[in-house]
Short mmCIF file of C-alpha atoms in Angstrom, two decimals:
data_model
loop_
_atom_site.label_atom_id
_atom_site.label_comp_id
_atom_site.label_asym_id
_atom_site.label_seq_id
_atom_site.Cartn_x
_atom_site.Cartn_y
_atom_site.Cartn_z
CA THR L 134 -6.06 -11.36 -54.96
CA GLU L 135 -6.28 -7.64 -54.21
CA SER L 136 -2.49 -7.26 -54.03
CA GLY L 137 -2.14 -8.42 -57.63
CA GLN L 138 0.61 -10.93 -56.76
CA SER L 139 -1.13 -13.69 -58.71
CA ARG L 140 -0.77 -11.87 -62.02
CA GLU L 141 2.59 -13.54 -62.46
CA MET L 142 0.84 -16.95 -62.37
CA MET L 143 -1.37 -16.15 -65.35
CA ARG L 144 -0.92 -18.43 -68.32
CA LEU L 145 -2.80 -19.29 -71.51
CA PHE L 146 -4.76 -22.54 -71.14
CA ASP L 147 -7.89 -24.27 -72.41
CA ALA L 148 -10.51 -23.97 -69.67
CA GLU L 149 -12.47 -27.05 -70.81
CA GLU L 150 -10.29 -29.33 -68.65
CA LEU L 151 -10.55 -27.01 -65.65
CA VAL L 152 -14.36 -27.06 -65.78
CA ALA L 153 -14.33 -30.86 -66.06
CA ASP L 154 -11.98 -31.10 -63.05
CA VAL L 155 -14.24 -28.91 -60.90
CA GLY L 156 -17.24 -30.95 -61.99
CA ASP L 157 -15.48 -34.20 -61.10
CA LEU L 158 -14.59 -32.80 -57.68
CA PHE L 159 -18.17 -31.82 -56.74
CA ALA L 160 -20.33 -34.40 -58.56
CA PRO L 161 -20.04 -36.97 -55.73
CA THR L 162 -21.22 -34.39 -53.18
CA ALA L 163 -24.29 -33.57 -55.29
CA GLU L 164 -25.00 -37.29 -55.77
CA GLU L 165 -24.67 -37.98 -52.02
CA ALA L 166 -27.36 -35.35 -51.47
CA GLY L 167 -29.60 -37.18 -53.96
CA GLY L 168 -29.08 -34.61 -56.69
CA SER L 169 -26.86 -33.99 -59.66
CA LEU L 170 -24.18 -31.75 -61.07
CA SER L 171 -24.24 -31.57 -64.85
CA VAL L 172 -21.22 -30.22 -66.73
CA SER L 173 -21.12 -28.92 -70.28
CA THR L 174 -18.33 -27.16 -72.17
CA GLU L 175 -17.13 -26.34 -75.63
CA PRO L 176 -13.64 -27.21 -76.83
CA GLY L 177 -11.07 -24.49 -77.43
CA LEU L 178 -11.99 -22.12 -74.57
CA HIS L 179 -8.61 -20.45 -74.25
CA VAL L 180 -8.12 -17.84 -71.56
CA VAL L 181 -5.18 -16.18 -69.84
CA ALA L 182 -5.67 -16.74 -66.13
CA ASP L 183 -4.25 -18.10 -62.93
CA ARG L 184 -5.66 -21.62 -63.27
CA GLN L 185 -5.64 -22.23 -59.52
CA LEU L 186 -7.53 -19.00 -58.73
CA LEU L 187 -10.08 -19.63 -61.47
CA ALA L 188 -10.58 -23.15 -60.09
CA GLN L 189 -11.10 -21.61 -56.65
CA ALA L 190 -13.72 -19.20 -58.02
CA LEU L 191 -15.65 -21.97 -59.75
CA SER L 192 -15.35 -24.21 -56.68
CA ASN L 193 -16.75 -21.44 -54.46
CA LEU L 194 -19.71 -21.02 -56.81
CA VAL L 195 -20.49 -24.75 -56.96
CA ASP L 196 -20.08 -25.06 -53.18
CA ASN L 197 -22.49 -22.13 -52.68
CA ALA L 198 -24.98 -23.71 -55.08
CA LEU L 199 -24.84 -26.97 -53.11
CA LYS L 200 -25.33 -25.16 -49.78
CA TYR L 201 -27.77 -22.40 -50.65
CA GLY L 202 -29.15 -23.23 -54.09
CA VAL L 203 -31.59 -25.90 -53.06
CA GLN L 204 -35.30 -25.57 -52.37
CA GLU L 205 -36.35 -26.88 -48.95
CA ASN L 206 -36.67 -30.69 -48.93
CA ALA L 207 -35.31 -30.93 -52.49
CA ALA L 208 -32.14 -32.39 -53.96
CA PRO L 209 -29.54 -30.11 -55.54
CA GLN L 210 -29.72 -29.68 -59.32
CA ILE L 211 -26.55 -27.80 -60.26
CA THR L 212 -25.22 -26.91 -63.70
CA LEU L 213 -21.62 -25.97 -64.45
CA SER L 214 -20.84 -24.82 -67.95
CA ALA L 215 -18.43 -22.88 -70.12
CA HIS L 216 -18.97 -21.54 -73.60
CA ARG L 217 -17.72 -18.81 -75.87
CA SER L 218 -19.87 -15.75 -76.35
CA GLU L 219 -18.35 -13.36 -78.86
CA GLU L 220 -15.01 -12.28 -77.35
CA LEU L 221 -15.63 -13.81 -73.92
CA VAL L 222 -15.40 -17.24 -72.39
CA VAL L 223 -18.39 -17.43 -70.05
CA PHE L 224 -18.31 -19.80 -67.09
CA ALA L 225 -21.69 -20.34 -65.44
CA VAL L 226 -22.97 -22.07 -62.33
CA GLY L 227 -26.72 -22.41 -61.96
CA ASP L 228 -28.94 -23.87 -59.28
CA ARG L 229 -32.68 -24.41 -58.70
CA GLY L 230 -32.86 -22.83 -55.25
CA PRO L 231 -34.53 -19.67 -53.97
CA GLY L 232 -32.12 -17.39 -55.87
CA VAL L 233 -31.04 -13.90 -54.90
CA ALA L 234 -33.44 -11.00 -55.29
CA GLU L 235 -32.30 -8.46 -57.87
CA PRO L 236 -31.81 -5.64 -55.32
CA ASP L 237 -29.42 -7.89 -53.31
CA ARG L 238 -27.27 -9.12 -56.21
CA ALA L 239 -24.61 -6.40 -56.07
CA ARG L 240 -24.54 -6.42 -52.27
CA VAL L 241 -23.86 -10.17 -51.94
CA LEU L 242 -20.53 -9.63 -53.72
CA ASP L 243 -19.28 -7.58 -50.75
CA ARG L 244 -17.33 -9.14 -47.88
CA PHE L 245 -19.21 -10.64 -44.95
CA VAL L 246 -22.66 -10.16 -46.52
CA ARG L 247 -25.05 -12.99 -45.78
CA LEU L 248 -28.68 -12.80 -46.75
CA GLU L 249 -31.23 -13.53 -44.05
CA GLU L 250 -32.28 -16.80 -45.73
CA SER L 251 -28.75 -18.21 -45.47
CA ARG L 252 -28.00 -17.36 -41.84
CA THR L 253 -29.03 -20.82 -40.60
CA LYS L 254 -26.38 -22.48 -42.80
CA PRO L 255 -22.61 -22.47 -42.28
CA GLY L 256 -20.60 -19.72 -43.94
CA ASN L 257 -18.97 -16.38 -43.34
CA GLY L 258 -20.02 -14.29 -46.33
CA LEU L 259 -16.65 -14.38 -48.09
CA GLY L 260 -17.23 -16.84 -50.96
CA LEU L 261 -18.82 -14.50 -53.48
CA SER L 262 -16.57 -11.59 -52.53
CA LEU L 263 -13.55 -13.81 -53.21
CA VAL L 264 -15.00 -14.75 -56.60
CA ALA L 265 -15.55 -11.06 -57.38
CA GLY L 266 -11.94 -10.29 -56.34
CA ILE L 267 -10.59 -13.05 -58.58
CA MET L 268 -12.56 -11.67 -61.51
CA ARG L 269 -11.27 -8.13 -60.85
CA LEU L 270 -7.70 -9.44 -60.79
CA HIS L 271 -8.27 -11.09 -64.18
CA GLY L 272 -10.04 -8.10 -65.72
CA GLY L 273 -13.13 -10.28 -65.98
CA THR L 274 -16.79 -9.84 -65.24
CA ILE L 275 -19.24 -11.36 -62.78
CA ARG L 276 -22.99 -11.34 -63.27
CA LEU L 277 -25.73 -12.72 -61.04
CA ALA L 278 -28.93 -13.58 -62.87
CA ASP L 279 -32.25 -15.31 -62.39
CA ASN L 280 -32.06 -19.00 -63.30
CA ALA L 281 -35.88 -19.26 -63.20
CA PRO L 282 -35.92 -20.67 -60.52
CA GLY L 283 -32.64 -20.27 -58.76
CA LEU L 284 -29.48 -18.29 -59.25
CA ARG L 285 -27.12 -18.30 -62.20
CA VAL L 286 -23.66 -16.79 -61.71
CA GLU L 287 -21.72 -16.01 -64.88
CA LEU L 288 -18.01 -15.25 -64.98
CA GLY L 289 -16.59 -13.74 -68.15
CA LEU L 290 -12.95 -13.72 -69.23
CA PRO L 291 -11.55 -12.51 -72.56
CA TYR L 292 -11.12 -15.27 -75.13
CA LYS L 293 -7.53 -15.65 -76.32
CA PRO L 294 -6.85 -17.63 -79.48
CA PRO L 295 -4.17 -20.29 -79.03
CA PRO L 296 -0.79 -19.65 -80.61
CA GLN L 297 -0.46 -20.98 -84.16
CA GLY L 298 2.16 -23.55 -84.99
#
């Protein structure tokens, strides 16, 4: 993503189907763990993006939520959504886990950073840094927020109206 090679794969598409596809991919995993993955979108969420890279970013976020976004001895409760907010399409993944403390939120976007609480679980600290790289490539934004409880990760991409006619 840092080389910029994927820019040539960017196309205009409606992200509603992409969000549904990611939800369909991960819902069985959440259900097997006794939990749920709820998906909500609005129609007409047009963005210019590399669909495969955006799918990878959302998949990384949902996978992280399933691994790390669960309170001890609880089932995962994950939300995956997309909506329009002014001139942005905002994709969000939320969980009900322990969250990430505000001072650590910028740091967890760096490569190989793993918070102490996650060291007992598999991973190499690259998932969120890859998501951040994908958003940089797309000129988008990434924001980590409190989901009260849990973590909510929001990805923003510029909204592009579909061509007329």
